[in-house]
Short mmCIF file of C-alpha atoms in Angstrom, two decimals:
data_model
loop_
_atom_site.label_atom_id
_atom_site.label_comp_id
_atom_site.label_asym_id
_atom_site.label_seq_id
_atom_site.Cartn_x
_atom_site.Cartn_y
_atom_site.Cartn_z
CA UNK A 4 -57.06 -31.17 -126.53
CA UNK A 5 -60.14 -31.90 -124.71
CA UNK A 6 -62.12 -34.75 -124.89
CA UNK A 7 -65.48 -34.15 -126.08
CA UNK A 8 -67.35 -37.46 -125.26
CA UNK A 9 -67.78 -39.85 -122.11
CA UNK A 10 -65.98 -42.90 -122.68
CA UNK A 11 -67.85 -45.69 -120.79
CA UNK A 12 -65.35 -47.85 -118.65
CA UNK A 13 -65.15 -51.60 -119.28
CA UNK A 14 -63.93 -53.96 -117.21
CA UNK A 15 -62.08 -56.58 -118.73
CA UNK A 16 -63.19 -60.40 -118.48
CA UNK A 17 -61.02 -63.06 -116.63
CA UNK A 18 -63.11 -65.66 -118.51
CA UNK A 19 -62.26 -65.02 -122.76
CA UNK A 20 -64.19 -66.18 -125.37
CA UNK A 21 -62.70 -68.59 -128.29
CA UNK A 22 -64.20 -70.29 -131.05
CA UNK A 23 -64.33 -73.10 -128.99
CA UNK A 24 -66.92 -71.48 -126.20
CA UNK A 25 -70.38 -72.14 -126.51
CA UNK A 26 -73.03 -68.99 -126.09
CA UNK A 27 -76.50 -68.42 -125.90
CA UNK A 28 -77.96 -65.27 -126.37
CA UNK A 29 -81.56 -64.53 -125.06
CA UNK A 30 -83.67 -61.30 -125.23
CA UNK A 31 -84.27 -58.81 -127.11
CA UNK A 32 -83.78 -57.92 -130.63
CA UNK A 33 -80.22 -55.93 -129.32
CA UNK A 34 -79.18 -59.55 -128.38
CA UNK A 35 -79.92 -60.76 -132.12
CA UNK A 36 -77.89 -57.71 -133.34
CA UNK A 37 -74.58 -58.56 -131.13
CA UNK A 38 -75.43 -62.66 -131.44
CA UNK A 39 -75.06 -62.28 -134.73
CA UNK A 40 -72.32 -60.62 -135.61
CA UNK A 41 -70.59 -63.90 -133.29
CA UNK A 42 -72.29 -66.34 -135.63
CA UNK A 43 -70.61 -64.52 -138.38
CA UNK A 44 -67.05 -65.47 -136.85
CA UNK A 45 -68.27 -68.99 -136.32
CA UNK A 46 -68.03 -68.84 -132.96
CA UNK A 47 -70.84 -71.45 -131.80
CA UNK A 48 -73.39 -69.45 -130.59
CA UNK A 49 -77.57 -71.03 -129.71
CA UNK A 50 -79.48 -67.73 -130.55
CA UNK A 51 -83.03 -66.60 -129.10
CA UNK A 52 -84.16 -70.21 -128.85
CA UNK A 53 -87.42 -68.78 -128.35
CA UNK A 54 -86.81 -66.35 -130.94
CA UNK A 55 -86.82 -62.38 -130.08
CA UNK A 56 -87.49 -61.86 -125.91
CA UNK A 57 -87.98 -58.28 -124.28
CA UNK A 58 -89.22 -58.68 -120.64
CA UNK A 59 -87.90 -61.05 -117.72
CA UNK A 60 -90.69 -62.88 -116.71
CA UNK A 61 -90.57 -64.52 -120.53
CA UNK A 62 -86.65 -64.74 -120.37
CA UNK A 63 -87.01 -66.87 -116.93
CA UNK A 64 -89.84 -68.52 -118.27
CA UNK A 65 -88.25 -69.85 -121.28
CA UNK A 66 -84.85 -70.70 -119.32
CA UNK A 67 -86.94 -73.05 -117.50
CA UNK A 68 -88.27 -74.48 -120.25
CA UNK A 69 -85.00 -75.51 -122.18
CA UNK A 70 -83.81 -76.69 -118.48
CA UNK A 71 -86.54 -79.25 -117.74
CA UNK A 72 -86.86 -79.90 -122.11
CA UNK A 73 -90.32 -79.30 -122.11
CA UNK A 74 -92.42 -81.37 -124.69
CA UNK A 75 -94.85 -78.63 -126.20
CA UNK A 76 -98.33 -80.28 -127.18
CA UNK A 77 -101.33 -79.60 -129.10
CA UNK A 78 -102.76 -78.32 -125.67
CA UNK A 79 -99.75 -75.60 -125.42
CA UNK A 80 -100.78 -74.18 -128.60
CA UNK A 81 -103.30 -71.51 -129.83
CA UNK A 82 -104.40 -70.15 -133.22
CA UNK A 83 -105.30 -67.33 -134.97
CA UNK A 84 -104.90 -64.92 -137.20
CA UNK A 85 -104.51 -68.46 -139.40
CA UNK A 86 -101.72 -69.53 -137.73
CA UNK A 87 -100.65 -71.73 -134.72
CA UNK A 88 -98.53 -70.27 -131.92
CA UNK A 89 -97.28 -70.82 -128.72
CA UNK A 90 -97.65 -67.61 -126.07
CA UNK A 91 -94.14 -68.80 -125.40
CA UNK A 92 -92.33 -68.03 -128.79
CA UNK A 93 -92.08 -65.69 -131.10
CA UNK A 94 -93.92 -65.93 -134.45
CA UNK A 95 -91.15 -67.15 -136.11
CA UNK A 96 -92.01 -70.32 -134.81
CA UNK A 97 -95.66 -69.77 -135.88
CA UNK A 98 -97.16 -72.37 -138.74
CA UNK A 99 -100.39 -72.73 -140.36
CA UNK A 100 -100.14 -76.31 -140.02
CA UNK A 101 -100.41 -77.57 -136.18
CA UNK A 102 -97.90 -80.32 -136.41
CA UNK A 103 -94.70 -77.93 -138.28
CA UNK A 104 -95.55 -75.41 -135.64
CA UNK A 105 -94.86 -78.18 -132.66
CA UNK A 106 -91.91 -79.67 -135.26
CA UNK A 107 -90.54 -76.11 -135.07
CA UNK A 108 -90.77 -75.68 -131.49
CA UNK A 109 -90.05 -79.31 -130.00
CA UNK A 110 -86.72 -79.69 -131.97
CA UNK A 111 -85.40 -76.68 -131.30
CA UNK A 112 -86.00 -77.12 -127.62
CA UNK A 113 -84.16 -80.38 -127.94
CA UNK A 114 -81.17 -78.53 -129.80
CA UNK A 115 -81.16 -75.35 -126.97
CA UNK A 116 -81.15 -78.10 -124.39
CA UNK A 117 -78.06 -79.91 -124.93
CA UNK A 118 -76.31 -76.81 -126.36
CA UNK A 119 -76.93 -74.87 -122.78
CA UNK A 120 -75.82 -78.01 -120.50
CA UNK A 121 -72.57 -77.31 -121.96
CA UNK A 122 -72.62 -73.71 -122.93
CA UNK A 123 -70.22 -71.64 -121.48
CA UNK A 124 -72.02 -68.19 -121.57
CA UNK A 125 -75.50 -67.19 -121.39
CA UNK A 126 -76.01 -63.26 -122.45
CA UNK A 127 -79.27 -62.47 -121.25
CA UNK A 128 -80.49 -58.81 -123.08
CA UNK A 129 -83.26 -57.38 -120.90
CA UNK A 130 -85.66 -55.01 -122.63
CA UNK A 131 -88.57 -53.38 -120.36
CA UNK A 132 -90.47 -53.68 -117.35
CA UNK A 133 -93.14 -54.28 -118.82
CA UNK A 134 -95.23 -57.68 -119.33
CA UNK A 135 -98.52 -58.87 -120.99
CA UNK A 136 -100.67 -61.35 -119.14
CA UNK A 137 -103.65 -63.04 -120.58
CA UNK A 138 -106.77 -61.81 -118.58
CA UNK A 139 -108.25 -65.20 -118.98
CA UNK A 140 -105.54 -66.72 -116.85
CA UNK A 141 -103.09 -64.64 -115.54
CA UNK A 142 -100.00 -66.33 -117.43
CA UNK A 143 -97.20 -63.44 -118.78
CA UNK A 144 -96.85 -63.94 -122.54
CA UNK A 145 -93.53 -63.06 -124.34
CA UNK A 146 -95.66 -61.95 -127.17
CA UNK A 147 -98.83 -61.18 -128.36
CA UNK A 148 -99.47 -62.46 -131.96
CA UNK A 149 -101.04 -59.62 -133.31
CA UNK A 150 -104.25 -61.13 -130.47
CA UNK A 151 -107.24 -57.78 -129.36
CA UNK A 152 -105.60 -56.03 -127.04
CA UNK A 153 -108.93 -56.71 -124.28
CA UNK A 154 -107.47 -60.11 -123.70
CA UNK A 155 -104.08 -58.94 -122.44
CA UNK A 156 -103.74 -57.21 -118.66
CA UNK A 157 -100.61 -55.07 -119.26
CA UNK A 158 -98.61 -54.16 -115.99
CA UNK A 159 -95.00 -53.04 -114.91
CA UNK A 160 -92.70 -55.48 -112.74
CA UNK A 161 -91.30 -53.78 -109.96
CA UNK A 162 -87.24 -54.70 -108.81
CA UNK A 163 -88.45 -57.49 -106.77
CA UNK A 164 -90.36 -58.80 -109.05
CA UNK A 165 -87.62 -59.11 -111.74
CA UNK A 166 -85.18 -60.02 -109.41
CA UNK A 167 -87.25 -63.07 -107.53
CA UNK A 168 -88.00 -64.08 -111.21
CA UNK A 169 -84.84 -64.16 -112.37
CA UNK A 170 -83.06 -65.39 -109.43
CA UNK A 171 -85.24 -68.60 -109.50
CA UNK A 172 -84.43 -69.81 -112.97
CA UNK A 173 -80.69 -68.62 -112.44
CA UNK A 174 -80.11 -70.58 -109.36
CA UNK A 175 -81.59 -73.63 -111.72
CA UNK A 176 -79.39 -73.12 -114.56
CA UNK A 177 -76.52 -73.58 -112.46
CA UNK A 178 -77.39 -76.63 -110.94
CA UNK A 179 -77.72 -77.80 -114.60
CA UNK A 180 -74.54 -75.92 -115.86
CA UNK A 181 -71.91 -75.58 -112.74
CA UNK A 182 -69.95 -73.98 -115.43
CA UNK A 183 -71.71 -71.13 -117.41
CA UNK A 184 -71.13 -68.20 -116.93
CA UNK A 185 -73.80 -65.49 -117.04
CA UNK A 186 -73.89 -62.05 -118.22
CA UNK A 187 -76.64 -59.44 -118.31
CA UNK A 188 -76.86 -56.19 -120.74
CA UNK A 189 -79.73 -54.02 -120.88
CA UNK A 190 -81.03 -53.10 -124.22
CA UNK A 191 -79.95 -49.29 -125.45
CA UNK A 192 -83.21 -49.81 -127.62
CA UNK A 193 -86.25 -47.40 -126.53
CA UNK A 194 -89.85 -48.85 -126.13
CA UNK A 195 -91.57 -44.97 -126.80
CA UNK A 196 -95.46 -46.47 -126.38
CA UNK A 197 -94.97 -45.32 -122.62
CA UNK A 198 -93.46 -41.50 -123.34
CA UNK A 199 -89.47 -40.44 -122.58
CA UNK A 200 -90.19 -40.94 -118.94
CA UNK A 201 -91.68 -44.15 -118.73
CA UNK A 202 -89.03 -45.41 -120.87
CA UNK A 203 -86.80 -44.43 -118.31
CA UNK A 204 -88.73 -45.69 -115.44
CA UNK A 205 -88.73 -49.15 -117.04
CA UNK A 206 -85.20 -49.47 -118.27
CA UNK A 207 -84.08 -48.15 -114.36
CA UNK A 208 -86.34 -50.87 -112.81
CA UNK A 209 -83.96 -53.55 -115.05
CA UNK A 210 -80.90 -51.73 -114.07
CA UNK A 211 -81.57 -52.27 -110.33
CA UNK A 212 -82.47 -55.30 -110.70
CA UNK A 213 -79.39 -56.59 -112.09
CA UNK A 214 -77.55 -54.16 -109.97
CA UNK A 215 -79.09 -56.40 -107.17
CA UNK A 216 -78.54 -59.91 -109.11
CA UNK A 217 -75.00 -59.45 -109.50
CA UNK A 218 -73.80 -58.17 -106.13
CA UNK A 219 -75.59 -61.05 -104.72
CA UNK A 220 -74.00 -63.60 -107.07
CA UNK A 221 -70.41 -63.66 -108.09
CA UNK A 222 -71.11 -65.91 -110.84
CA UNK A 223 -72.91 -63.29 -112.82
CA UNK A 224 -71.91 -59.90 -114.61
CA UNK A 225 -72.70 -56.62 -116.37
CA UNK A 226 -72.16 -55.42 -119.59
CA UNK A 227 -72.62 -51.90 -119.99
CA UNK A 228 -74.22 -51.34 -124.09
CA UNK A 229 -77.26 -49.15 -122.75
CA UNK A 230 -74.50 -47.16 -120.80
CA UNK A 231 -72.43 -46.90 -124.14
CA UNK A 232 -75.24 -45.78 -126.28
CA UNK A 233 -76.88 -43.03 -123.97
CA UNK A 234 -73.67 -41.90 -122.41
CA UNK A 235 -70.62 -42.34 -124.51
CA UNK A 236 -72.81 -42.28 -128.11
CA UNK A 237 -74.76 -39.95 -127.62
CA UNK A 238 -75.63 -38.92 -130.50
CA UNK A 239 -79.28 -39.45 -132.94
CA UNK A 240 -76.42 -40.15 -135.76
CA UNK A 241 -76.19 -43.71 -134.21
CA UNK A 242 -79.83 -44.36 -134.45
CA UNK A 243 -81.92 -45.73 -136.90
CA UNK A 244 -84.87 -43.24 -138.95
CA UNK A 245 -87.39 -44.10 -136.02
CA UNK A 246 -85.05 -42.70 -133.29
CA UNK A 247 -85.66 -45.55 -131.06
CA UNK A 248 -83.12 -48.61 -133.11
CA UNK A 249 -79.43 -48.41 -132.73
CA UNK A 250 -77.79 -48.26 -136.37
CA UNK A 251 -75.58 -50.51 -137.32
CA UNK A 252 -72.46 -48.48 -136.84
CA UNK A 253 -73.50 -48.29 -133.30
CA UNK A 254 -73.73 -51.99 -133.24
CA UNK A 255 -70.47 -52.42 -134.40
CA UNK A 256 -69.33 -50.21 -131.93
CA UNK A 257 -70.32 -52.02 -129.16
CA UNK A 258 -69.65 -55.29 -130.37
CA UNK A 259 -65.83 -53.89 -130.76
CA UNK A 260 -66.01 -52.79 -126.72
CA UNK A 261 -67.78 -56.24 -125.93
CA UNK A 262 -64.85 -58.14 -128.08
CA UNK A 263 -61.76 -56.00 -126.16
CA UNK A 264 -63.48 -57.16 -122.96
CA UNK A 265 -64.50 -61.09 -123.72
CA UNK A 266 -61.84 -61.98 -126.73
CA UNK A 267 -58.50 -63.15 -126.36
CA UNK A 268 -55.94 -61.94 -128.86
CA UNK A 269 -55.88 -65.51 -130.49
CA UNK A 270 -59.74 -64.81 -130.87
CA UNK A 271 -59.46 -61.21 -132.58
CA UNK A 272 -56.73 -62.60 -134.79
CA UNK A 273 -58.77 -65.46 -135.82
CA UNK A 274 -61.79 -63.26 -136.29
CA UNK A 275 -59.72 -61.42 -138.52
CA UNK A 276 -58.78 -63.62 -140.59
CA UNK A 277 -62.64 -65.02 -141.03
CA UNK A 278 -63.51 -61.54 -141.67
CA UNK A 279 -61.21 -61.05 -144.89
CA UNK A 280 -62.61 -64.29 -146.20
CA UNK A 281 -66.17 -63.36 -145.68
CA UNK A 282 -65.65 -59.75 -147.40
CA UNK A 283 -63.35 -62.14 -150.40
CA UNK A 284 -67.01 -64.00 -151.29
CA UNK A 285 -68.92 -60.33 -152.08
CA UNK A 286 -65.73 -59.71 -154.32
CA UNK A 287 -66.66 -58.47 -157.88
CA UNK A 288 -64.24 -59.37 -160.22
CA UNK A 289 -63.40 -56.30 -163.04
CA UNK A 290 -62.49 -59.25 -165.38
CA UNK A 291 -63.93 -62.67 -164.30
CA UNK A 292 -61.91 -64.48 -166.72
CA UNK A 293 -58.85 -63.33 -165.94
CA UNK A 294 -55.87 -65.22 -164.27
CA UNK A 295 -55.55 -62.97 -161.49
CA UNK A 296 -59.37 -63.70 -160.36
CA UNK A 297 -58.50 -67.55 -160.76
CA UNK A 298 -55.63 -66.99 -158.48
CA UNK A 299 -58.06 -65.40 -156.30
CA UNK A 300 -60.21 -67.80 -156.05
CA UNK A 301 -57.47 -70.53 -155.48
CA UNK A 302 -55.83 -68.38 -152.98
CA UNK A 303 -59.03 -68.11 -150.89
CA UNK A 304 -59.50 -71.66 -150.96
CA UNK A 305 -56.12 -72.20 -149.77
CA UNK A 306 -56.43 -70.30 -147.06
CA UNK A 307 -59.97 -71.96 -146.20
CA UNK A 308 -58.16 -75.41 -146.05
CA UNK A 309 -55.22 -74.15 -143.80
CA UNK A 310 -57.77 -72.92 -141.37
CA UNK A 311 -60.14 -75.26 -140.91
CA UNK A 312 -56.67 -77.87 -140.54
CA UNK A 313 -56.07 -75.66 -137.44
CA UNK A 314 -59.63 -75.40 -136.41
CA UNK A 315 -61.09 -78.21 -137.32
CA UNK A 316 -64.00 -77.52 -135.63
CA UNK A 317 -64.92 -74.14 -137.86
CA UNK A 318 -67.07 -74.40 -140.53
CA UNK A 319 -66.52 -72.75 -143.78
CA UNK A 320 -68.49 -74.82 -146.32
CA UNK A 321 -70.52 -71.80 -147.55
CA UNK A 322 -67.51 -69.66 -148.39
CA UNK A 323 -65.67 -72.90 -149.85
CA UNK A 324 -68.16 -73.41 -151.85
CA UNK A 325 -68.86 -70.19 -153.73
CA UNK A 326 -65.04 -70.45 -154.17
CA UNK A 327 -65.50 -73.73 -156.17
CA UNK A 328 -68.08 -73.10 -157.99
CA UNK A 329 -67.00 -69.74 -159.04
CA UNK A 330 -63.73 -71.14 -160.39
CA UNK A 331 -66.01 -74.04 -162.23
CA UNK A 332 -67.92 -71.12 -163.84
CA UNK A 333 -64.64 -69.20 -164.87
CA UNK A 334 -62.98 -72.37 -166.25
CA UNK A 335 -65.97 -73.32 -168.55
#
């Protein structure tokens, strides 16, 4: 029979991932999507400690930033719209009281700090070309808080631009972190305010410049999700109503293609066995007082105990806990 769809090679990773490795995602909202799904199998993972990242400038930007541990100050911050912000972060990090807003940011640069020194993956998730700079200074913003769009100058990076950028705050993170290793994806998520074609033009101005990154450095690495989506996907069933967001079935297909190339077989067994307890706690019982939902509930809290004896260093206190305190409920 003939194959009717391009299956997207992946090249397997010397370097696996366990539940002991420490990632950090950064970029865009595709990296939250895969991140994610990692923090579901309690695999320690520091994600978007800026919050949600699309261009490189910002993503270089904010690696140096968690490298030198920046103290923000009242100086670094702005307000409108009611709120305080920092050009730097997303407004989830946004407060209407000045002191929670550098609380917000200040700890959590403390956090991302010590979590990259010893991090052993960074997944950086590129987005577009494209960048924001304030007209009143020149400075690229990673995003715009809702600000007129007179005070913004908004240009295109070219490859050298991305690459010089990138290359600077790289060749930094590795003096910090000898160890990490580094991995780049582009995002299969389509930024349509610039037409089909200039959508194009600014995902194949990220491409080369990774292209360029990682043949110069054998420390770093590609990922191929936008490659997945547009050429082995294929499909508007595997995008969202807009036609520009990848659906979640798509997501979990190319988390399952990232997880046969970074996961050991210990890993995927282990993630399986998360995965049934996870799906146990959105169980709905037909008779809640029955003895066969008690022995449910005990079972799953058995199991929950002789996992977190072998990996102590997993953390199942949620699920252990709606365990409990549904058997309290049942027993009363």
């Amino acid at each position: 029979m003939r194959n009717f769809r391009t299956i997207v090679d992946i090249t397997e990773s010397e370097h696996k991932i366990s539940h002991q490795t420490g990632l950090v995602f950064m970029g865009s909202c595709f990296s939250e999507s895969i991140g994610q799904k990692l923090v579901d199998y309690k695999i320690p993972v520091d994600l978007n400690p800026f919050g949600v990242l699309y261009n490189p400038a910002s993503i270089a930007e904010s690696l140096d930033i968690l490298i030198s541990k920046k103290i923000f100050t009242e100086d670094d911050l702005h307000f409108a719209n009611e709120r305080w912000f920092s050009f730097y972060h997303h407004s989830d990090f946004s407060h209407q009281d000045k002191n929670t807003c550098l609380e917000l940011i200040n700890s959590r640069i403390h956090t991302s700090h010590g979590f990259l020194k010893n991090a052993g993956y960074l997944f950086i998730t590129l987005g577009t070309s494209w960048v924001f700079s304030l007209a009143s200074t020149g400075k690229v913003v990673s995003n715009c808080h809702k600000i007129p769009p007179r005070e913004f100058i908004r240009q295109r990076l070219c490859v050298d631009e991305i690459t010089k950028l990138l290359k600077k705050s790289l060749d930094e993170l590795r003096q910090f972190n000898p160890n990490i290793k580094i991995v780049f994806t582009i995002s299969p998520i389509r930024h349509w305010k610039d037409g089909a074609h200039g959508n194009q033009v600014s995902k194949a101005g990220l491409l080369l410049a990774v292209e360029k990154l990682v043949e110069e450095t054998k420390q770093l690495a590609y990922f191929p999700s936008y490659e997945i989506m547009m050429d082995d996907l294929r499909d508007y069933r595997f995008y969202e109503s807009d036609m520009l967001h990848i659906s979640p079935l798509a997501v979990d297909y190319i988390f399952d293609a990232f997880a046969g190339s970074y996961f050991s077989s210990a890993t995927k067994n282990l993630n399986q066995e998360i995965e049934k307890i996870v799906k146990a706690t959105k169980h709905k019982a037909f008779n809640p007082k029955s003895k066969s939902y008690i022995g449910f509930l005990e079972s799953n809290i058995e199991t929950i105990e002789k996992l977190e004896t072998k990996n102590p260093n997993l953390n199942f206190n949620l699920e252990k806990n709606y365990f409990i305190s549904e058997k309290k409920i049942v027993k009363l």
